[in-house]
Coordinates of C-alpha atoms in Angstrom, one line a residue:
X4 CA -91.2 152.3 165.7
X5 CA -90.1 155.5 164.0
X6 CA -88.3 155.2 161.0
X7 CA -85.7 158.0 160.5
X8 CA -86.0 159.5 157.1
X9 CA -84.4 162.6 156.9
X10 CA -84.7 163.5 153.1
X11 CA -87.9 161.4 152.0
X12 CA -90.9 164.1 152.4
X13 CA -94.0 162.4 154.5
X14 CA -96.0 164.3 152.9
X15 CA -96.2 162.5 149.9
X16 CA -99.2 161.3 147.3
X17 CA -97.6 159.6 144.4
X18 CA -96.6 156.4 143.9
X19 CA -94.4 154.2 144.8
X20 CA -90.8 152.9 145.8
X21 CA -89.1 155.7 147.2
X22 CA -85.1 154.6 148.9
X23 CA -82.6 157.0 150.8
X24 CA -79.7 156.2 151.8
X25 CA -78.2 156.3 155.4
X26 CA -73.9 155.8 155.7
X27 CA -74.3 156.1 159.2
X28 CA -73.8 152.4 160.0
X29 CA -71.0 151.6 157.3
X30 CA -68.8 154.2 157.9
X31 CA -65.6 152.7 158.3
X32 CA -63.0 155.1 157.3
X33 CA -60.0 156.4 159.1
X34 CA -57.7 159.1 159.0
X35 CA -55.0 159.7 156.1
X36 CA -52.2 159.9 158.1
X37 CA -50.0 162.3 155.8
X38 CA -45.7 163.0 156.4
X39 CA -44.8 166.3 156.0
X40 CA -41.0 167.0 154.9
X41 CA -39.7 170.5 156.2
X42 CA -36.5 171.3 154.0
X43 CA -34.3 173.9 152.7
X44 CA -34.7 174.4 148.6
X45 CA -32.0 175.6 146.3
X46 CA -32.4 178.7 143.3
X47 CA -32.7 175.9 140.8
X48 CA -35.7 174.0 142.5
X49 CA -39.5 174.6 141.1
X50 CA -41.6 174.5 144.2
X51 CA -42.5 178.0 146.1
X52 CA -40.5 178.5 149.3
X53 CA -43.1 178.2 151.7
X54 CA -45.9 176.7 150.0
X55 CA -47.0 173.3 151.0
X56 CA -46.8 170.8 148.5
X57 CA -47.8 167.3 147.5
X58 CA -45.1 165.7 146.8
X59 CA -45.9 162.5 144.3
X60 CA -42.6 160.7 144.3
X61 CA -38.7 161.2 145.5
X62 CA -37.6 162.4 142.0
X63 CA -40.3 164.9 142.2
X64 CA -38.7 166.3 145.3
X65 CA -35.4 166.4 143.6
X66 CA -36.7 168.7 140.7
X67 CA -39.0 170.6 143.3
X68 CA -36.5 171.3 145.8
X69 CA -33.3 171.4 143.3
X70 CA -30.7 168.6 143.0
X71 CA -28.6 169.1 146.1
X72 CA -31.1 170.5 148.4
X73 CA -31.8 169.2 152.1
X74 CA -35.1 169.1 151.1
X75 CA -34.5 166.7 148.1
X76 CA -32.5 164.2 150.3
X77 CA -34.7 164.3 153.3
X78 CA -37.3 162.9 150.4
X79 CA -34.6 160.0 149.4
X80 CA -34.2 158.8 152.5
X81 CA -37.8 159.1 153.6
X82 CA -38.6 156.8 150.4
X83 CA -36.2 154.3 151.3
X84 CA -37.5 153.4 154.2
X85 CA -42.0 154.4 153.2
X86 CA -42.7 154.1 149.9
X87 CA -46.6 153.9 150.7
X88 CA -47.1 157.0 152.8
X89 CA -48.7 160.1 151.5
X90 CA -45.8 162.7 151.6
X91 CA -46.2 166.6 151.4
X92 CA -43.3 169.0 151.6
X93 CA -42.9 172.2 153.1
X94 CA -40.5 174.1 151.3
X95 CA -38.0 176.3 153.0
X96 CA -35.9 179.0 151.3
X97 CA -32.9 179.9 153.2
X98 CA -32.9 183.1 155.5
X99 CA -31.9 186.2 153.8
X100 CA -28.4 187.4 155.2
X101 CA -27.2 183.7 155.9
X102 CA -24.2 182.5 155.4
X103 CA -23.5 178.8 153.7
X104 CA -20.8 176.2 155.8
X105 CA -17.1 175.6 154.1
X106 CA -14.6 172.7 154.5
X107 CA -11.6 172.1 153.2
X108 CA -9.6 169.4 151.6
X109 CA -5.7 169.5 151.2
X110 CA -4.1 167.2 149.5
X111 CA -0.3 166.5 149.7
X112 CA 1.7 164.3 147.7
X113 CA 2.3 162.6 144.3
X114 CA 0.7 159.3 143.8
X115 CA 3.5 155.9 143.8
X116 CA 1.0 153.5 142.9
X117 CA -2.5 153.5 141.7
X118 CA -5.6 152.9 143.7
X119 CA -9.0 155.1 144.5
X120 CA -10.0 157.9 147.2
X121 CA -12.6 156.5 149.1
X122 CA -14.5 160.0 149.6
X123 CA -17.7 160.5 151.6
X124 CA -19.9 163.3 151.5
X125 CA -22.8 163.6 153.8
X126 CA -23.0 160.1 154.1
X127 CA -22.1 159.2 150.2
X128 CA -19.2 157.5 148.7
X129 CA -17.5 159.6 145.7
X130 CA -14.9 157.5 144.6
X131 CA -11.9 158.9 143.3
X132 CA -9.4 157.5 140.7
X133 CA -5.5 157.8 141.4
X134 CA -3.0 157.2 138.7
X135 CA 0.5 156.5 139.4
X136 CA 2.5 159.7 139.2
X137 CA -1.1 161.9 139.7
X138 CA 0.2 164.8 141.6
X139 CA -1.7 166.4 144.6
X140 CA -3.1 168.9 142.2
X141 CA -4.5 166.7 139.8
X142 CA -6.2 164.6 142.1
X143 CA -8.2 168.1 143.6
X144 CA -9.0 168.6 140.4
X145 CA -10.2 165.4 140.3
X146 CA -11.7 165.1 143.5
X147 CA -13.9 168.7 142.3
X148 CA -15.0 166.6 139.5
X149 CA -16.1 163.9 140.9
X150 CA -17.8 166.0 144.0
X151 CA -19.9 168.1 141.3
X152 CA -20.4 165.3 139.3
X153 CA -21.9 163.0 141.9
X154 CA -25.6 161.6 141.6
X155 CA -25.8 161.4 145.4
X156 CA -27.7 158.4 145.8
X157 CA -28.8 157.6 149.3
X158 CA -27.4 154.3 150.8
X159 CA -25.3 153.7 148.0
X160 CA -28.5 151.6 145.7
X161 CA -28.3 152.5 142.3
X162 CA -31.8 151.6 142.4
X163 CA -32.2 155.2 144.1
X164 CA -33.0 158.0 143.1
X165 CA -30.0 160.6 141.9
X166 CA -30.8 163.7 144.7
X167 CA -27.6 165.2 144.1
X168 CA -25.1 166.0 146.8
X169 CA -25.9 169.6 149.3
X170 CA -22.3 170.7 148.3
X171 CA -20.3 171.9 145.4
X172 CA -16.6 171.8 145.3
X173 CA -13.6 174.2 143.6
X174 CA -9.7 174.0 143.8
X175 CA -7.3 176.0 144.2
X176 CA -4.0 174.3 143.4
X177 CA -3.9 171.4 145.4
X178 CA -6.6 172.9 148.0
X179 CA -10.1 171.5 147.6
X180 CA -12.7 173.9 148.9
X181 CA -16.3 172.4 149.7
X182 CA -19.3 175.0 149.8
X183 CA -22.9 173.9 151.2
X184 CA -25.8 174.3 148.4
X185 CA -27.9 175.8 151.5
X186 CA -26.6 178.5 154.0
X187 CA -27.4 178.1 157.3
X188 CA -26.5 176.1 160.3
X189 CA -27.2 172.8 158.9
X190 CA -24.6 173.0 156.5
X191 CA -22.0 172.7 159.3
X192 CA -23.3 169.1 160.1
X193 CA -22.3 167.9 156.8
X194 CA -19.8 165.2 157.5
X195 CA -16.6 165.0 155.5
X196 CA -14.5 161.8 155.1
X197 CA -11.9 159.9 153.8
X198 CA -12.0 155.7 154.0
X199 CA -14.7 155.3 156.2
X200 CA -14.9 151.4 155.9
X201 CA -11.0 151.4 156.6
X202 CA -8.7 148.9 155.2
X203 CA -11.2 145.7 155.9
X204 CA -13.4 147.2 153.9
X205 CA -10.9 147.4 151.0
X206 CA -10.3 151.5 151.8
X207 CA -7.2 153.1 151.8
X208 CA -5.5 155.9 150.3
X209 CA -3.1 155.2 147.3
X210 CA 0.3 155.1 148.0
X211 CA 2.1 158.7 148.7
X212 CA -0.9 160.7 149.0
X213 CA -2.1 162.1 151.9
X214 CA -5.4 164.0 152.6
X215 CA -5.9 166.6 155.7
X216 CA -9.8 167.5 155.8
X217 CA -11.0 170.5 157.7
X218 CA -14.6 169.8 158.7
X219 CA -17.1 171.9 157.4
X220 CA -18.3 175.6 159.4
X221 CA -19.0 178.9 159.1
X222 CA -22.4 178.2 158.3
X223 CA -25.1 180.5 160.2
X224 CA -28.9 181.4 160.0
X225 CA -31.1 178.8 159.9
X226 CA -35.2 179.8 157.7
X227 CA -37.5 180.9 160.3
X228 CA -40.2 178.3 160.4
X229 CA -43.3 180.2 162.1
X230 CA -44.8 181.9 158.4
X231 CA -44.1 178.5 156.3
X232 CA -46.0 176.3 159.3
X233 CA -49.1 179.1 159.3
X234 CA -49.3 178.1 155.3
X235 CA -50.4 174.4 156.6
X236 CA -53.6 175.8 157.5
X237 CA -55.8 173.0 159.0
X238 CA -54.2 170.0 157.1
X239 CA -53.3 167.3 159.0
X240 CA -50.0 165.7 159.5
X241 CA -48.9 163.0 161.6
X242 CA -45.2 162.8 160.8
X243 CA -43.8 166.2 160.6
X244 CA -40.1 165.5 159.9
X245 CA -38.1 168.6 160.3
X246 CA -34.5 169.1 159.5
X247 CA -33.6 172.0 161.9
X248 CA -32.8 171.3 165.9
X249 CA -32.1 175.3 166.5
X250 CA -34.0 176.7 169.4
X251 CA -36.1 179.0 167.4
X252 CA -37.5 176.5 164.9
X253 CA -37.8 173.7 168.1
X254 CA -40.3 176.7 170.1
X255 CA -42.4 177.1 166.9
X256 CA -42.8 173.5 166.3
X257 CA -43.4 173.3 170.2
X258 CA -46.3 175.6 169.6
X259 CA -47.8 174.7 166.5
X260 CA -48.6 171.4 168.0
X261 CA -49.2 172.2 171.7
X262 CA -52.2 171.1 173.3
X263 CA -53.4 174.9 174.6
X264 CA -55.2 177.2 172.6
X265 CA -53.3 177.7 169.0
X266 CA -52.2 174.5 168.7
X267 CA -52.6 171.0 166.8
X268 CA -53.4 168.7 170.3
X269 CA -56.0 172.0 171.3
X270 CA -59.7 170.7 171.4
X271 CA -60.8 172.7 169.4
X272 CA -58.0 172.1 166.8
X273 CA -57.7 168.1 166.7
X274 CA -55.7 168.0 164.0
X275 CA -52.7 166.5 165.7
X276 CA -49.2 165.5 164.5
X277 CA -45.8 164.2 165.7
X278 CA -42.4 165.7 165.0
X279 CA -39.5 163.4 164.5
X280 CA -35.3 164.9 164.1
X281 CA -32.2 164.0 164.5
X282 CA -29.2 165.5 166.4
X283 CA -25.6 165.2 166.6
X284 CA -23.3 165.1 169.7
X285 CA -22.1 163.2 172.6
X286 CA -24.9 161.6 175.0
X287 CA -24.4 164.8 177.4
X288 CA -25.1 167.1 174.8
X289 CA -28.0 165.6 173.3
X290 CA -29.3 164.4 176.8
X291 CA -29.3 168.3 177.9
X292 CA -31.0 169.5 174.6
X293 CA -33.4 167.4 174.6
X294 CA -34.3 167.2 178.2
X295 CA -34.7 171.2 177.7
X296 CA -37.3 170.8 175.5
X297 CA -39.5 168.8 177.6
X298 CA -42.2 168.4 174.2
X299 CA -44.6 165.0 174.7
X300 CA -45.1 166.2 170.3
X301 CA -41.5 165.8 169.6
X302 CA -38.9 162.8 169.1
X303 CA -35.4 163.2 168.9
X304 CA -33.1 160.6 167.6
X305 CA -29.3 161.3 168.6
X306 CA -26.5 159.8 167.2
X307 CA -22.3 160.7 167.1
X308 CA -19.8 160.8 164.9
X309 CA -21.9 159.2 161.4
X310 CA -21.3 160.3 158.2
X311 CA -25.0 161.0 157.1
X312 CA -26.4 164.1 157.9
X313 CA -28.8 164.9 160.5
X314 CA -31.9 165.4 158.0
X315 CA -30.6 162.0 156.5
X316 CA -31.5 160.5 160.2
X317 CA -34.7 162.2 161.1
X318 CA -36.4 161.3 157.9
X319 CA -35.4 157.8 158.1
X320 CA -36.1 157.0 160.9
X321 CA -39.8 159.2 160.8
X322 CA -40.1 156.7 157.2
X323 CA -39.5 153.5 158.9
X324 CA -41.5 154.4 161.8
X325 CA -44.6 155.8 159.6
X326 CA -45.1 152.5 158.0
X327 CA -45.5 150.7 161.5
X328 CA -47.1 153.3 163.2
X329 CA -49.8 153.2 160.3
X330 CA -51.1 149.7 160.1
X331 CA -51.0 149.4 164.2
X332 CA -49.7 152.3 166.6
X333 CA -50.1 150.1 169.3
X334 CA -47.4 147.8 167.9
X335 CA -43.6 148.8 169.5
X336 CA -41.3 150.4 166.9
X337 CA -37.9 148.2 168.3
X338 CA -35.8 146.4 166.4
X339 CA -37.0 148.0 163.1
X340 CA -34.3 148.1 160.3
X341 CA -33.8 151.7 159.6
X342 CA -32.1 152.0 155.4
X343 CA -29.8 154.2 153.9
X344 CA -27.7 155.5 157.0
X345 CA -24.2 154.3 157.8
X346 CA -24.1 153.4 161.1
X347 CA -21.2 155.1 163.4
X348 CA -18.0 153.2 164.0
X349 CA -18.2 151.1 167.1
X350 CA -16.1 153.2 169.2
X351 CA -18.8 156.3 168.4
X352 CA -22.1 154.3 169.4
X353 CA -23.6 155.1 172.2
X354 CA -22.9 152.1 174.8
X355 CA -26.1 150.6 176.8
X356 CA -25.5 152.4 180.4
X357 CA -25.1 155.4 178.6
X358 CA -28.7 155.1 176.1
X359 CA -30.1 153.9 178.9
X360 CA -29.6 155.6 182.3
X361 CA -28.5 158.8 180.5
X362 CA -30.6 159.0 176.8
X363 CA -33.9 157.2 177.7
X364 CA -34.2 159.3 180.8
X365 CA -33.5 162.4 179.3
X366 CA -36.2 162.8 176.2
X367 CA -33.8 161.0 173.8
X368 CA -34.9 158.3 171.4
X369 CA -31.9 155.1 170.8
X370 CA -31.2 152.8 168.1
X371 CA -29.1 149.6 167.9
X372 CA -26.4 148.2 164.6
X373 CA -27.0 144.8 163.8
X374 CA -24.4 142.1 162.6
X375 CA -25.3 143.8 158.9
X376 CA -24.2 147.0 159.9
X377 CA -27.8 148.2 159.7
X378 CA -29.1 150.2 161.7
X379 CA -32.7 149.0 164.1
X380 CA -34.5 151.5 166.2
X381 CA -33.9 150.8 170.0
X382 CA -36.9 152.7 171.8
X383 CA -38.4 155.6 170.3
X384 CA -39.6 158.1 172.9
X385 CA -40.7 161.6 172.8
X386 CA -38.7 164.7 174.8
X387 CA -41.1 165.0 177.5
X388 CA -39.9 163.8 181.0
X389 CA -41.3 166.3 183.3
X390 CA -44.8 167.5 184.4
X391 CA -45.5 171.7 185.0
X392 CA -45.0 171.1 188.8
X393 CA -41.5 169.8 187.5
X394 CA -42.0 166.5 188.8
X395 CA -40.8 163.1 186.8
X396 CA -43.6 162.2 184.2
X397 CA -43.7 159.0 182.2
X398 CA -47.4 159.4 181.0
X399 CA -46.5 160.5 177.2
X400 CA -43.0 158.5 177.1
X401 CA -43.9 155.9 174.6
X402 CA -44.2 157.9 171.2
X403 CA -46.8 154.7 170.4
X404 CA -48.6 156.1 173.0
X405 CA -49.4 159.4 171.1
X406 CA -49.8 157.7 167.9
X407 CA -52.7 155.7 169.5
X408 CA -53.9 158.3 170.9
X409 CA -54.5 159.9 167.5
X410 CA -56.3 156.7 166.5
X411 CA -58.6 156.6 169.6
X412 CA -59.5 159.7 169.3
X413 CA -60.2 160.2 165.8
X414 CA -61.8 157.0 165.5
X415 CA -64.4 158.7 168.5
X416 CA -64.7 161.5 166.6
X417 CA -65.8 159.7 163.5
X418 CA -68.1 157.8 165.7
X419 CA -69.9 160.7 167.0
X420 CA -70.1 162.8 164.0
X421 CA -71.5 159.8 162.4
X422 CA -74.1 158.7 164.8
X423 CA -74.8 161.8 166.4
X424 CA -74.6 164.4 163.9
X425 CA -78.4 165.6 164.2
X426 CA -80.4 164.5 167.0
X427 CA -82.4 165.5 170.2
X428 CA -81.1 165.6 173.5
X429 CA -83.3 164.7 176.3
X430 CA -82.9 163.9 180.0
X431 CA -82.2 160.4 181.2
X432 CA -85.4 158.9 181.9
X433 CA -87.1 160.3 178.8
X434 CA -89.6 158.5 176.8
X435 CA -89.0 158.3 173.4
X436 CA -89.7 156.1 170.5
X437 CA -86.6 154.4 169.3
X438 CA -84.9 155.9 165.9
X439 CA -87.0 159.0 167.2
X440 CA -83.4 160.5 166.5
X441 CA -83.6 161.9 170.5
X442 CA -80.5 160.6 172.6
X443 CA -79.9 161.0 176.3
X444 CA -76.8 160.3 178.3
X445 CA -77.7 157.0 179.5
X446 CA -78.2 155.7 175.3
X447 CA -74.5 157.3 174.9
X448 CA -72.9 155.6 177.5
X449 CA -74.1 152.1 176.0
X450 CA -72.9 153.3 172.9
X451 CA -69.6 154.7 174.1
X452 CA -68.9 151.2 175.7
X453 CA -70.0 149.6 173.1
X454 CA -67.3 151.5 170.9
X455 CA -64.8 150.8 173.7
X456 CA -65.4 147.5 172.7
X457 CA -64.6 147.6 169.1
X458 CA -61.1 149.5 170.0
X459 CA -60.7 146.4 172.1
X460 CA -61.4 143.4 170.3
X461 CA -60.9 144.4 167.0
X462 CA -58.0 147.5 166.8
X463 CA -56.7 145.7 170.3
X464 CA -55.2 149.6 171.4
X465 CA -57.4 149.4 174.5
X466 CA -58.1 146.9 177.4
X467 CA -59.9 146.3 180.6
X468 CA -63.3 147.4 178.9
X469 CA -65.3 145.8 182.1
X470 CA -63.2 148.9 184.0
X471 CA -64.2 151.5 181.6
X472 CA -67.5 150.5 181.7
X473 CA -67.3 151.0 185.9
X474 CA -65.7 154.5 185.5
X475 CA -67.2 156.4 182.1
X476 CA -69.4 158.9 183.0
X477 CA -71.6 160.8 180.8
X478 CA -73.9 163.5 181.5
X479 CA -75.7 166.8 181.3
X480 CA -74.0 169.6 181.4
X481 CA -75.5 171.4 184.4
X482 CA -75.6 174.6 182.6
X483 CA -75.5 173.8 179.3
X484 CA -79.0 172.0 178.5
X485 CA -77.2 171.3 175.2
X486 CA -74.1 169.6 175.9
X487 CA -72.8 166.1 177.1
X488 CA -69.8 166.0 178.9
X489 CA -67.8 162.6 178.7
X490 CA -64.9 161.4 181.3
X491 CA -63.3 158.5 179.3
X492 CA -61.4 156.5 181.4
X493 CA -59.4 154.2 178.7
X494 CA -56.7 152.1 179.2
X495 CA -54.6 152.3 176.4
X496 CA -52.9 148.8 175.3
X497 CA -49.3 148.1 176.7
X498 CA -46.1 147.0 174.4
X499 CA -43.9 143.9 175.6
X500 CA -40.4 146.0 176.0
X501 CA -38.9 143.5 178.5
X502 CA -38.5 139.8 178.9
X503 CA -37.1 139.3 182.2
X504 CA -35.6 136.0 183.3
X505 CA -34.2 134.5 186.5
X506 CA -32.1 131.3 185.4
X507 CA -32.0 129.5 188.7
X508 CA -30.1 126.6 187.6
X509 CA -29.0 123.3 189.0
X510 CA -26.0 121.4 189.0
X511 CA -26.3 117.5 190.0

């Protein structure tokens, strides 16, 4: 039996305890599986648009990307729901030439009778006190105050951290005019509101005033993303939450992570990732876009008529899924509580026909409001429906099924760049000496089943190992006297979605 040494000399006279060490049989690592935040910054923020950044804590974000920024929320409402994950941002200044969304607030009125202005901003409640006899300019006035004075904590906790609000607000008389901190499209989605809990809540507006809100617009010219995602380089990322839904930021996302050459999912890449967003709009209009994007790297989570903004959903829901997705992708994200977002009024959910025949089928993820008001994830699926020939595809539905994926195939990687990093290659058949470091195809396959077997029995993300055994293949290249080509013919492990039950009763 040959014993392996590969730095102790065997050449050697003196005497006489000599040890090496060999990590090739406790290697047990895996993969950091890092969240990357891709956000709009303010002038008043410290980190350099562009420049990827580690980003240690929430309140970090809110000084890196200014108080106020998308960026700095998107890292709020990421921690509420992850507070363990390794985050990184990617900074975003906002395109030169682009113009920042407006809404309006008119107040009419003089107050009869005390009470508050239940305001929400993006998602936030500004209250607003109302003295009798406050007339309608005084309370814009008031209402600029207490917009620019707002601490903007996400979900209402004062445990939270203080991001700021992505507006600023001035009057004119009794004309309250609300700016975005960011130009660009996004700014249009911010959602202005009076009294959103209505009167069982304990909202309503004091006596004799009245408020007429124009909804914020105007806003055009979203950052291009290609430059900023070059900066990445060859870190990895596994949730990529991104704030914009354009087209133009969608097709570079689409090909930073394609699986062709370029890409994250290209062989010769392997870096990988997952983008998670959020868009607004009826079931059609989400259905449609995200149907059109047809991306297996790319969740979209759809939702109408909430006050929070979209990057307010898509890092979320990207925070509540990372945790799960983490400890076991092979584990189904449903029915996960999802913090900080107010969910839509009843009459703006999406009704079950319409998430299911029309969202699920279409590329878009759905979600669920328990008796709480909090809102779970549904199903999370990715955007891709359709194969290149066009025809229905299911294969990368699931988005569990690309996060095991990942897993599987780093965890191979890891494997084979362990135990295979320097050896021989001979044909099958070969005699060889065992630890002779010399390998052939037939001494891989065991392996590779064996490996199979560890995926199985102790990471349970694979089954039906006596049927991978039946199918793997491993061989010699036939022109390559170098390489070992591998089909791996896995069965990735299923998730228990439905539960169905035929009650055939009796009556006696």
């Amino acid at each position: 039996m040959t014993v392996p040494f590969v730095n102790t000399p065997s050449n050697l006279r003196i005497p006489l305890f000599f040890a090496e060490l060999d990590p090739s049989k406790a290697n047990t690592a895996q993969a950091t599986q890092r969240t990357l935040l891709v956000g709009q910054i303010i002038s008043g923020g410290t980190y350099t648009a562009g420049t990827p950044v580690r980003v240690a804590s929430a309140a970090e974000a809110v000084t890196g990307g200014g108080k106020g920024s998308i960026l700095s929320q998107m890292a709020a409402y990421y921690a509420l729901n992850d507070s363990a994950g390794e985050v990184w941002a990617l900074p975003l200044a906002d395109a030169g030439g682009a113009t920042a969304a407006a809404g309006t607030l008119a107040v009419t009125g003089t107050a009869t009778a005390p009470g508050t202005i239940a305001l929400y901003v993006a998602g936030v409640l500004v209250p607003i006190a109302v003295s009798t006899g406050d007339t309608a300019s005084v309370i814009a006035a008031n209402i600029v105050t207490a917009i620019n004075g707002s601490d903007g904590r996400v979900g209402g906790n004062p445990a939270m951290i203080a991001c700021g609000l992505p507006v600023t607000a001035s009057a004119t008389g009794a004309n309250v005019t609300v700016t975005a901190r960011n130009a660009g499209l996004l700014g249009n989605d911010i959602d202005l509101r009076v009294n959103f809990l209505g009167t069982a809540g304990g909202e309503a507006l004091p006596a004799g005033v009245t408020i007429a809100i124009t909804a914020m617009a105007g806003g055009a010219t979203n950052p291009a993303l290609t430059t900023p995602l070059t900066n990445l380089s060859d870190q990895a990322f596994d949730f990529i939450v991104c704030a914009q839904t354009d087209s133009a930021a969608l097709t570079a996302l689409k090909a930073f992570l394609a699986d062709t050459a370029g890409g994250r999912w290209n062989p010769l890449s392997q870096i990988y990732g997952h983008v998670w967003t959020a868009m607004r709009g009826t079931a059609g209009t989400v259905a449609a876009a995200a149907a059109a994007q047809n991306n297996q790297h790319l969740t979209i989570v759809p939702f109408y008529d909430g006050p929070n903004p979209v990057w307010g959903w898509a890092a979320a829901f990207a925070g509540a899924g990372a945790q799960s997705l983490r400890n076991d992708p092979g584990i189904p994200l449903q029915f996960l509580p999802v913090q900080g977002l107010l969910a839509p009024i009843m009459a703006s959910r999406y009704l079950q026909p319409v998430r299911n025949t029309t969202l699920l089928y279409s590329g878009c993820s759905t979600w669920l409001v328990d008796a709480t008001g909090t809102v779970q994830m549904e199903r999370i699926i990715t955007t891709y429906v359709a194969n290149a020939q066009g025809a229905a595809d299911n294969s990368y539905l699931n988005v569990e099924t690309l996060y095991t994926l990942m897993f599987v195939m780093r965890f191979m990687r890891s494997w084979v760049q362990t135990k295979y990093a320097r050896c021989k290659l001979a044909a099958d058949g070969t005699r060889v000496k065992a630890n002779s470091r010399v390998v052939t195809p037939a001494v891989i396959r065991a392996d590779i089943i064996a490996s199979y077997l560890t995926l199985e029995e102790d990471f349970a993300l694979v089954q039906q190992s006596d049927a991978f055994a039946q199918n793997l293949i491993v061989e010699k290249d036939q022109t390559n006297p170098d390489r070992v080509n591998v089909l791996w013919p896995g069965t990735l492990i299923n998730q228990l979605r439905q539960f169905a039950t035929l009650f055939q009763f009796r009556l006696i």
